[in-house]
XYZ file of C-alpha atoms in Angstrom:
675
model
C -14.558 37.969 -13.586
C -11.531 38.419 -11.276
C -11.462 40.628 -8.205
C -8.245 42.354 -7.197
C -7.443 44.256 -3.996
C -4.741 46.938 -3.771
C -1.193 45.678 -3.135
C -2.443 42.075 -3.358
C -1.668 39.030 -5.418
C -4.903 37.511 -4.091
C -7.038 36.967 -7.188
C -10.436 35.230 -7.016
C -12.874 34.002 -9.614
C -15.830 35.131 -7.545
C -16.338 37.432 -4.599
C -17.628 34.757 -2.181
C -14.521 32.661 -2.736
C -12.353 35.542 -1.552
C -14.236 36.033 1.715
C -13.098 33.481 4.278
C -13.059 33.564 8.081
C -9.291 33.862 7.949
C -9.353 36.808 5.595
C -12.168 39.286 5.131
C -11.582 42.169 2.730
C -11.496 45.488 4.515
C -12.651 47.395 1.466
C -14.449 46.930 -1.809
C -12.424 45.532 -4.688
C -10.454 48.269 -6.366
C -11.596 47.093 -9.757
C -13.134 44.155 -11.500
C -11.854 43.169 -14.861
C -12.945 40.456 -17.247
C -10.062 38.424 -18.620
C -9.425 35.248 -20.508
C -7.922 32.205 -18.762
C -4.343 33.255 -19.567
C -4.722 36.615 -17.850
C -5.829 35.451 -14.410
C -2.814 37.069 -12.790
C -3.197 40.498 -14.377
C -3.459 43.338 -11.901
C -5.486 46.487 -12.239
C -2.623 48.794 -11.372
C 1.118 48.566 -10.609
C 1.723 46.878 -7.262
C 4.109 49.434 -5.779
C 3.772 48.267 -2.169
C 5.836 45.108 -2.573
C 9.409 44.426 -3.606
C 8.198 42.527 -6.676
C 5.829 45.303 -7.686
C 8.321 48.136 -7.241
C 11.427 46.485 -8.695
C 10.026 43.962 -11.214
C 6.535 45.258 -12.084
C 5.145 41.935 -10.773
C 6.555 40.313 -13.939
C 3.261 40.869 -15.732
C 4.296 43.120 -18.620
C 3.646 42.230 -22.254
C 6.123 42.562 -25.087
C 5.273 45.998 -26.505
C 5.801 48.167 -23.377
C 8.852 46.125 -22.395
C 10.358 46.588 -25.870
C 9.560 50.289 -25.816
C 11.189 50.565 -22.392
C 14.322 48.761 -23.617
C 14.604 51.276 -26.450
C 13.813 54.313 -24.287
C 16.233 53.190 -21.565
C 18.985 53.060 -24.158
C 18.192 56.179 -26.192
C 18.609 59.041 -23.780
C 19.598 62.652 -24.178
C 23.247 61.577 -24.341
C 22.445 59.869 -27.652
C 20.787 62.949 -29.145
C 23.752 65.046 -28.022
C 26.567 62.482 -28.181
C 25.764 60.514 -31.342
C 24.845 63.668 -33.247
C 28.127 65.282 -32.144
C 30.166 62.271 -33.264
C 28.315 62.294 -36.584
C 29.156 65.977 -37.022
C 32.793 65.402 -36.046
C 33.705 62.180 -37.849
C 30.822 60.938 -40.006
C 28.732 57.776 -39.973
C 31.263 55.583 -38.152
C 29.510 56.028 -34.823
C 26.491 54.263 -36.333
C 28.361 50.964 -35.952
C 27.637 51.051 -32.213
C 23.949 51.425 -32.968
C 23.722 48.620 -35.550
C 25.792 46.353 -33.308
C 23.053 46.444 -30.678
C 20.535 44.949 -33.130
C 22.411 41.646 -32.969
C 23.430 41.828 -29.290
C 19.803 42.224 -28.200
C 19.091 38.836 -29.748
C 22.075 37.356 -27.914
C 20.554 38.638 -24.690
C 17.089 37.161 -25.182
C 18.101 33.871 -26.817
C 21.150 32.982 -24.668
C 21.441 35.014 -21.464
C 17.827 35.634 -20.527
C 16.716 31.955 -20.493
C 19.491 31.261 -17.998
C 18.529 34.205 -15.779
C 14.871 33.154 -15.836
C 15.638 29.490 -15.144
C 17.894 30.407 -12.213
C 15.067 32.490 -10.662
C 17.141 35.615 -10.032
C 15.967 39.189 -9.728
C 19.243 41.011 -10.309
C 22.177 40.163 -12.538
C 24.731 40.172 -9.670
C 22.429 37.760 -7.797
C 22.963 35.316 -10.664
C 26.645 35.170 -9.722
C 25.680 34.172 -6.180
C 23.590 31.308 -7.555
C 26.226 30.316 -10.086
C 29.290 30.321 -7.835
C 28.125 30.701 -4.224
C 29.552 33.171 -1.766
C 28.826 36.870 -1.773
C 31.996 38.667 -2.809
C 31.402 38.446 -6.584
C 27.767 39.472 -6.213
C 28.647 42.537 -4.140
C 31.735 43.279 -6.264
C 29.693 43.379 -9.465
C 26.899 45.387 -7.873
C 29.360 48.086 -6.753
C 31.159 48.101 -10.114
C 27.880 48.378 -12.016
C 26.800 51.299 -9.841
C 30.102 53.055 -10.574
C 29.537 52.537 -14.298
C 26.065 54.047 -13.911
C 27.638 57.133 -12.334
C 30.487 57.487 -14.861
C 28.689 56.632 -18.105
C 24.958 57.055 -17.567
C 23.553 59.429 -14.951
C 26.207 62.144 -15.074
C 26.319 61.992 -18.883
C 22.525 62.197 -19.127
C 22.421 65.232 -16.854
C 25.236 66.957 -18.721
C 23.782 66.292 -22.185
C 20.274 67.315 -21.154
C 21.549 70.540 -19.650
C 23.511 71.266 -22.871
C 20.317 71.141 -24.900
C 18.432 73.363 -22.442
C 21.361 75.772 -22.366
C 21.483 76.003 -26.167
C 17.715 76.233 -26.600
C 16.701 78.370 -23.611
C 20.041 79.919 -22.557
C 19.643 78.599 -19.009
C 22.671 77.963 -16.829
C 23.846 74.354 -17.152
C 23.827 73.564 -13.437
C 20.421 75.141 -12.786
C 19.154 73.092 -15.713
C 20.424 69.959 -13.959
C 18.540 70.855 -10.785
C 15.299 71.206 -12.723
C 15.864 67.915 -14.524
C 16.575 66.094 -11.264
C 13.421 67.402 -9.613
C 11.358 66.304 -12.596
C 12.973 62.869 -12.654
C 12.452 62.377 -8.913
C 8.698 62.710 -9.352
C 8.706 59.669 -11.648
C 11.248 57.569 -9.768
C 10.177 57.984 -6.147
C 6.420 57.827 -6.680
C 6.360 54.793 -8.970
C 8.115 51.483 -9.456
C 9.296 49.655 -12.544
C 5.762 49.358 -13.926
C 5.363 53.141 -13.823
C 8.754 53.531 -15.513
C 7.854 51.081 -18.290
C 4.477 52.668 -18.979
C 6.076 56.124 -18.964
C 8.791 54.907 -21.342
C 6.158 53.649 -23.788
C 4.565 57.084 -23.996
C 7.919 58.830 -24.199
C 9.065 56.618 -27.093
C 6.119 57.914 -29.120
C 7.056 61.509 -28.252
C 10.738 60.898 -28.988
C 10.270 59.219 -32.338
C 7.569 61.634 -33.486
C 9.645 64.722 -32.722
C 12.929 63.272 -34.001
C 11.362 62.106 -37.282
C 9.930 65.586 -37.823
C 13.370 67.163 -37.286
C 14.975 64.621 -39.634
C 12.483 65.323 -42.441
C 12.864 69.078 -42.020
C 16.671 68.772 -41.949
C 16.813 66.738 -45.162
C 14.583 69.294 -46.845
C 17.002 72.048 -45.828
C 20.117 70.215 -47.009
C 18.636 68.930 -50.267
C 18.389 65.195 -49.592
C 20.735 62.333 -48.737
C 22.817 62.583 -51.911
C 23.407 66.298 -51.450
C 24.322 65.745 -47.782
C 27.160 63.400 -48.740
C 28.924 66.167 -50.682
C 27.915 69.143 -48.536
C 29.193 67.407 -45.420
C 32.597 66.813 -47.003
C 32.731 70.529 -47.901
C 31.584 71.788 -44.473
C 34.729 73.616 -43.327
C 34.631 76.664 -41.019
C 35.860 79.939 -42.477
C 38.264 80.629 -39.624
C 40.808 77.893 -38.961
C 44.540 77.327 -38.485
C 46.623 77.648 -41.629
C 48.497 74.681 -43.085
C 46.675 72.159 -40.888
C 43.834 69.686 -41.336
C 41.888 71.321 -38.493
C 38.211 71.652 -39.299
C 38.335 69.346 -42.316
C 35.939 66.377 -42.419
C 37.615 62.978 -42.352
C 38.309 61.337 -45.721
C 36.526 58.193 -44.476
C 33.518 60.066 -43.068
C 31.061 57.995 -45.135
C 32.644 54.636 -44.310
C 31.394 52.878 -41.170
C 34.002 50.161 -40.468
C 37.350 51.741 -41.245
C 41.029 51.073 -41.791
C 42.602 48.790 -39.139
C 45.507 51.176 -38.450
C 44.967 54.747 -39.615
C 41.437 55.444 -38.455
C 39.350 56.234 -35.414
C 37.124 53.146 -35.875
C 39.349 50.231 -36.968
C 37.110 47.348 -37.976
C 39.081 44.531 -36.227
C 39.047 46.495 -32.973
C 35.335 47.148 -33.251
C 34.337 43.579 -34.040
C 36.733 41.873 -31.611
C 37.011 44.538 -28.918
C 33.990 46.801 -28.809
C 31.502 43.992 -29.421
C 32.622 41.937 -26.392
C 32.623 45.103 -24.296
C 29.053 45.815 -25.403
C 27.948 42.371 -24.213
C 27.942 43.782 -20.686
C 25.534 46.579 -21.571
C 23.088 44.559 -23.665
C 23.313 41.119 -22.048
C 24.403 41.553 -18.428
C 23.441 45.086 -17.384
C 20.758 45.255 -14.714
C 18.942 48.090 -16.486
C 18.318 45.989 -19.604
C 17.849 42.609 -17.939
C 15.441 44.043 -15.359
C 13.081 45.147 -18.121
C 13.233 41.778 -19.840
C 12.586 40.002 -16.518
C 9.451 42.115 -16.092
C 7.904 40.361 -19.112
C 5.295 37.746 -18.260
C 6.958 34.956 -20.246
C 10.123 34.157 -22.165
C 8.236 34.604 -25.440
C 7.112 38.090 -24.413
C 10.703 38.933 -23.412
C 11.979 37.755 -26.812
C 9.218 39.682 -28.555
C 10.270 42.780 -26.608
C 13.890 42.513 -27.768
C 12.752 41.925 -31.360
C 10.586 45.054 -31.190
C 13.405 47.074 -29.594
C 15.831 45.857 -32.285
C 13.627 47.126 -35.087
C 13.417 50.476 -33.300
C 17.219 50.524 -32.943
C 17.554 50.885 -36.713
C 16.095 54.394 -36.466
C 18.711 56.338 -34.414
C 21.189 56.239 -37.295
C 18.709 58.150 -39.452
C 17.045 60.384 -36.842
C 20.116 61.309 -34.770
C 23.443 60.692 -36.530
C 22.505 61.965 -39.980
C 20.824 65.108 -38.545
C 24.053 65.735 -36.631
C 25.938 65.607 -39.924
C 23.346 67.887 -41.533
C 23.916 70.360 -38.701
C 27.589 70.579 -39.634
C 26.721 70.959 -43.337
C 24.304 73.818 -42.607
C 26.229 75.576 -39.808
C 29.943 74.759 -40.234
C 31.179 77.922 -38.525
C 29.190 77.168 -35.368
C 29.340 73.355 -35.171
C 32.794 72.641 -36.644
C 34.584 75.679 -35.186
C 38.310 75.312 -34.549
C 39.572 78.536 -32.973
C 38.838 78.725 -29.220
C 37.370 82.222 -29.432
C 35.013 81.117 -32.224
C 33.840 78.109 -30.211
C 33.317 80.319 -27.177
C 31.111 82.565 -29.283
C 29.147 79.707 -30.798
C 28.475 77.432 -27.826
C 30.240 78.763 -24.730
C 33.038 76.176 -24.837
C 36.639 76.841 -25.867
C 37.455 73.256 -26.863
C 34.754 72.228 -29.344
C 31.121 72.764 -30.325
C 30.335 69.353 -31.751
C 28.145 68.589 -28.729
C 25.889 71.451 -29.799
C 25.197 69.928 -33.245
C 21.683 68.678 -32.519
C 20.534 71.699 -30.450
C 21.977 74.040 -33.098
C 20.045 72.215 -35.808
C 16.784 72.459 -33.861
C 17.252 76.144 -33.099
C 18.371 76.891 -36.668
C 15.710 75.162 -38.784
C 12.651 74.575 -36.596
C 9.811 77.121 -36.436
C 9.495 78.879 -33.086
C 6.463 76.866 -32.003
C 8.181 73.538 -32.643
C 11.206 74.299 -30.486
C 9.043 73.585 -27.451
C 8.108 70.239 -29.008
C 11.764 69.310 -29.353
C 12.406 70.366 -25.781
C 9.673 67.886 -24.835
C 11.416 65.251 -26.963
C 14.736 65.798 -25.204
C 13.062 65.759 -21.799
C 11.281 62.530 -22.727
C 14.600 60.958 -23.748
C 16.299 62.173 -20.598
C 13.542 61.184 -18.187
C 13.056 57.717 -19.667
C 16.782 57.042 -19.397
C 17.235 58.448 -15.898
C 14.151 56.805 -14.389
C 15.286 53.465 -15.822
C 18.774 53.888 -14.388
C 17.539 55.006 -10.978
C 15.129 52.094 -10.687
C 17.761 49.539 -11.719
C 20.461 51.056 -9.515
C 18.191 51.104 -6.471
C 17.243 47.480 -7.205
C 20.868 46.348 -7.181
C 21.773 48.367 -4.099
C 18.746 47.142 -2.155
C 18.729 43.465 -3.113
C 22.449 42.826 -3.685
C 24.055 45.046 -1.045
C 21.618 46.226 1.619
C 20.045 42.813 2.201
C 23.502 41.418 2.973
C 24.148 44.225 5.450
C 20.698 43.793 7.045
C 19.436 40.265 6.281
C 16.299 40.750 8.392
C 15.266 44.008 6.777
C 11.545 44.039 6.085
C 9.789 45.191 2.970
C 9.138 48.773 4.025
C 12.768 49.301 4.969
C 13.968 47.875 1.643
C 11.624 50.110 -0.320
C 12.630 53.228 1.639
C 16.347 52.430 1.307
C 15.942 51.876 -2.436
C 14.322 55.280 -2.861
C 16.801 57.121 -0.616
C 19.751 55.568 -2.436
C 18.641 57.424 -5.561
C 19.463 60.697 -3.770
C 22.999 59.503 -3.009
C 23.421 58.354 -6.603
C 22.346 61.750 -7.907
C 24.792 63.592 -5.651
C 27.736 61.461 -6.805
C 26.734 61.846 -10.453
C 26.465 65.634 -10.231
C 29.923 65.734 -8.641
C 31.305 63.836 -11.662
C 29.861 66.242 -14.253
C 32.750 68.797 -14.090
C 35.173 65.970 -14.880
C 33.107 65.003 -17.917
C 33.266 68.594 -19.147
C 37.064 68.405 -19.148
C 37.739 64.912 -20.495
C 35.005 64.263 -23.070
C 36.791 66.304 -25.769
C 33.689 67.507 -27.568
C 32.388 64.000 -28.397
C 30.263 62.836 -25.508
C 29.383 59.454 -26.993
C 33.053 58.567 -27.504
C 33.666 59.373 -23.818
C 30.925 56.867 -22.883
C 32.450 54.190 -25.095
C 35.927 54.794 -23.697
C 34.861 54.356 -20.079
C 32.930 51.251 -21.096
C 35.988 49.884 -22.920
C 38.099 50.282 -19.772
C 35.657 48.801 -17.240
C 33.090 46.637 -19.050
C 35.153 43.893 -20.840
C 36.001 42.015 -17.590
C 32.326 41.962 -16.586
C 31.263 40.791 -20.044
C 33.927 38.083 -20.118
C 32.992 36.659 -16.714
C 29.260 36.586 -17.421
C 29.860 35.016 -20.825
C 32.039 32.258 -19.367
C 29.689 31.724 -16.433
C 26.745 31.160 -18.775
C 28.576 29.038 -21.390
C 31.313 27.156 -19.473
C 30.344 24.848 -16.613
C 33.932 24.403 -15.346
C 34.230 28.101 -14.430
C 34.426 28.385 -10.637
C 34.203 31.152 -8.058
C 37.938 31.733 -7.730
C 38.375 31.911 -11.482
C 35.574 34.456 -11.803
C 36.833 36.575 -8.912
C 40.449 36.778 -10.019
C 39.464 37.357 -13.627
C 37.385 40.343 -12.529
C 40.138 41.623 -10.234
C 42.907 41.448 -12.843
C 40.678 42.906 -15.537
C 39.542 45.790 -13.364
C 43.103 46.622 -12.299
C 44.352 46.765 -15.903
C 41.316 48.760 -17.046
C 41.536 51.348 -14.265
C 45.232 51.943 -14.947
C 44.538 52.620 -18.639
C 41.560 54.867 -17.814
C 43.627 56.923 -15.356
C 46.426 57.352 -17.901
C 44.010 58.295 -20.665
C 42.081 60.909 -18.690
C 45.244 62.404 -17.206
C 46.734 62.867 -20.688
C 44.058 64.533 -22.836
C 44.604 64.447 -26.613
C 46.349 67.503 -28.036
C 44.498 70.117 -30.055
C 44.548 69.685 -33.820
C 47.293 72.307 -34.251
C 49.544 70.743 -31.590
C 52.043 67.900 -31.785
C 51.226 64.501 -30.333
C 52.928 64.195 -26.953
C 51.297 61.080 -25.499
C 53.155 57.742 -25.333
C 52.039 54.888 -27.586
C 50.364 53.080 -24.678
C 47.854 55.925 -24.357
C 47.460 56.641 -28.084
C 46.594 52.990 -28.598
C 42.942 52.878 -29.798
C 40.594 52.209 -26.899
C 38.754 49.479 -28.837
C 41.974 47.526 -29.379
C 42.576 47.898 -25.658
C 39.061 46.538 -24.961
C 39.879 43.513 -27.131
C 43.107 42.821 -25.238
C 41.440 43.382 -21.861
C 38.607 40.981 -22.725
C 40.998 38.171 -23.601
C 43.244 38.853 -20.589
C 40.175 38.421 -18.403
C 39.110 35.224 -20.184
C 42.625 33.736 -19.944
C 42.853 34.558 -16.231
C 39.463 32.990 -15.554
C 40.308 29.815 -17.468
C 43.732 29.337 -15.843
C 42.566 29.943 -12.271
C 39.475 27.761 -12.725
C 41.500 24.838 -14.119
C 44.116 25.133 -11.365
C 41.570 25.132 -8.533
C 38.766 22.818 -7.456
C 35.525 22.951 -9.452
C 32.367 24.337 -7.889
C 29.818 22.059 -6.221
C 27.899 20.124 -8.848
C 24.550 21.680 -7.917
C 25.869 25.167 -8.724
C 25.493 24.607 -12.457
C 21.876 23.395 -12.263
C 19.839 25.923 -14.297
C 22.682 28.481 -14.194
C 24.343 27.657 -17.526
C 22.924 27.600 -21.019
C 23.365 23.836 -21.394
C 21.618 23.105 -18.057
C 18.802 25.657 -18.265
C 16.147 22.940 -18.610
C 17.472 20.838 -15.715
C 14.626 20.048 -13.280
C 16.756 18.803 -10.373
C 16.371 20.499 -7.015
C 19.357 22.544 -5.916
C 20.810 22.084 -2.446
C 20.798 25.812 -1.765
C 17.099 25.949 -2.645
C 16.417 23.220 -0.120
C 18.337 25.055 2.594
C 16.771 28.453 2.345
C 14.040 30.083 0.260
C 15.236 33.545 -0.654
C 12.794 34.152 -3.461
C 11.711 37.717 -3.840
C 8.001 37.246 -3.240
C 8.492 35.447 0.057
C 8.924 38.867 1.624
C 5.679 39.699 3.416
C 4.869 43.383 3.926
C 4.442 44.558 7.453
C 0.938 45.214 8.540
C -0.103 48.657 9.470
C -3.734 48.406 10.579
C -5.736 51.561 10.598
C -6.212 53.148 13.995
C -9.632 52.654 15.609
C -12.046 55.492 15.031
C -12.464 55.988 18.763
C -8.770 56.724 19.088
C -8.910 59.275 16.286
C -11.649 61.138 18.065
C -9.372 61.713 21.075
C -6.600 63.174 18.924
C -6.144 66.853 18.386
C -7.004 68.183 14.967
C -3.313 68.825 14.298
C -2.254 65.252 15.121
C -5.110 63.866 13.050
C -4.071 65.798 9.934
C -0.418 64.928 10.598
C -1.360 61.245 10.559
C -3.366 61.717 7.387
C -0.478 63.565 5.755
C 1.946 60.778 6.618
C -0.430 58.178 5.194
C -0.847 60.149 1.978
C 2.904 60.616 1.615
C 3.534 56.902 2.126
C 0.911 56.060 -0.485
C 2.419 58.551 -2.959
C 5.809 56.907 -2.572
C 4.371 53.432 -2.973
C 4.834 52.509 0.692
C 1.218 51.821 1.622
C 1.710 48.391 3.149
C -1.486 48.169 5.159
C -2.713 45.085 3.337
C -1.682 41.528 4.103
C -0.042 39.495 1.349
C -1.394 36.200 0.133
C 1.235 33.950 -1.367
C -0.547 30.990 -2.914
C -1.421 32.689 -6.199
C 1.904 34.543 -6.201
C 3.909 31.336 -5.963
C 1.842 29.765 -8.728
C 2.443 32.858 -10.855
C 6.191 32.635 -10.264
C 6.250 29.050 -11.471
C 4.866 30.315 -14.779
C 7.418 33.128 -14.885
C 10.336 30.759 -14.249
C 9.268 28.401 -17.026
C 11.075 28.369 -20.370
C 8.199 26.792 -22.250
C 7.088 28.586 -25.415
C 4.157 28.228 -27.759
C 5.535 26.418 -30.863
C 3.853 28.809 -33.303
C 5.059 31.883 -31.413
C 8.537 30.395 -31.190
C 8.688 29.999 -34.986
C 7.632 33.625 -35.499
C 10.284 34.827 -33.044
C 13.002 32.681 -34.638
C 12.119 34.050 -38.094
C 12.438 37.602 -36.771
C 15.730 36.623 -35.147
C 17.089 35.603 -38.558
C 15.719 38.732 -40.230
C 17.326 41.038 -37.675
C 20.728 39.355 -37.911
C 20.575 39.648 -41.706
C 19.485 43.290 -41.483
C 22.317 44.107 -39.080
C 24.963 42.518 -41.317
C 23.404 44.149 -44.389
C 23.511 47.625 -42.829
C 27.171 47.185 -41.883
C 28.002 46.059 -45.409
C 26.109 48.845 -47.171
C 27.463 51.702 -45.070
C 31.047 50.395 -45.169
C 31.126 50.786 -48.961
C 32.582 54.095 -50.181
C 29.677 55.974 -51.827
C 31.824 58.302 -53.942
C 32.971 57.403 -57.459
C 36.723 56.994 -57.800
C 37.045 59.874 -60.295
C 35.195 62.466 -58.147
C 36.639 64.483 -55.275
C 33.722 65.059 -52.861
C 35.456 68.110 -51.358
C 35.328 70.051 -54.626
C 32.349 68.522 -56.421
C 29.639 71.093 -57.068
C 26.197 70.221 -55.708
C 23.253 71.941 -57.343
């Protein structure tokens, strides 16, 4: 039997052992739970009153909720809107991004995560401080990551969620955003990472259940997968421009990896450009790594990524294909070409592809089930936003604010982390009008473009830092600087020169028309070359910098000089005490002041800022030693490695199958009659 007090790591095997002259519990144990010997550090509820509890869920999560949270944090409303719209517009090609993540998740847990755990970091930018020293790269990456959250995550989530509400309920888009933000704030401010992970687990069930129901109903309406292949190719709106290809489905709609030159998804660019760019999101993004670090062991973290990878197979079938079915069933509304027709169908003059999934739900679902799908979209949106807000506030608080105020205490850090969410929301809402103008009717492609312009330098530097011991601080800094400069120039040119409408001539120079994935490939290798040259031309880092900060040295047991000098571990932060006022003093207060005090206490508790308890560190430090260990049970390790091989094979197999043209050579799918 183990007794646990609120906001404590102090865990005892019996009640008498807990009661000492130096520390007498001020209240009865919150709960008593019977565990086995491996669960001695389990808590009865999320420890929101400490930095570790709020930002890392005390690193006590098991593989299933962590895996569910990884999936839910990735699959937000922008996927239901964006991936479905790209499916409706150009076919199954967008599924390559989804299948790619199956393999990259394994790269994260087998290569990157052991290094992050061994180096005892809490945020991904903090790893750069341990790896190279100094603070400029850590702060640089924290700021850049926050900008990416604004440009590609929060604002896109809000916009896509409001599109669905607008299509389903006819609410104004901006009022819909206000409602979504209020709802999200309730989850983010009142709970920490543990609350987010547990909420994500429930929302994954809601998401998958609702989306599977829509998929089954949609396939029934269209006549099955075989019928969809032909009906999609024949889904052309009645009103279109004469003597143009406007409104026609692409000839390669049912091919995933496409022609290297004359296509929107050239396979060399995807494999050599988009894949390195995606390494940032799956292997070095705080939102993903933070969830994996919340697992109670490396094996549980690997199990979480394996579970999330199996779930990642589903979006192709429950999101992309339904988006294509939407075009097949409602071509005049989803694939409209004329501006006045699009304005009638979805309220936008440019395109209605973003309305593919909402139009499908409204068109085929019974009235009672539309509310269910609204719940599904809200679940997707909330799980994504709460994950982003928690990760963003973690980076801002631990990577930026602590450098501005090194002596900031726990309560200040927690309050700053929560208040920063408000600033983040304001900036994201301000970016939404720009998204409306530049996303061109395919929201998911907009996300990938911004990522292709800004993410390759980050991915390249993290990859070299983990794999190459000779990389030094100057090489990393100048590689990031050059890469960011080149990427921002291309992004500015691209967004200032929108693509012409289908009935207009191409006016953009070749530099801008150049496929964004080829650009990502070039940018990645420019960054790598800069990092290598500068590192080789300058002095190497101190020898202790590579201890447990590279893949080849992750098992090194030597003590680092910086660890001798100062202990900056997360759990060394001791919450301030806030002893309760003596009862005699309360009696002298007015009734108004008394209730004001009670209200303040309740508000602080609701926000996870009840820091009235002292912290005991002995058990916490012992727990952290377990968390920083890379040891794995041999039997569990074999099971995980087998699943690793299965997932890699499945990913390659899916790419191969869906890159094969499904139509016989002697049949024209545009004219073939489907019974």
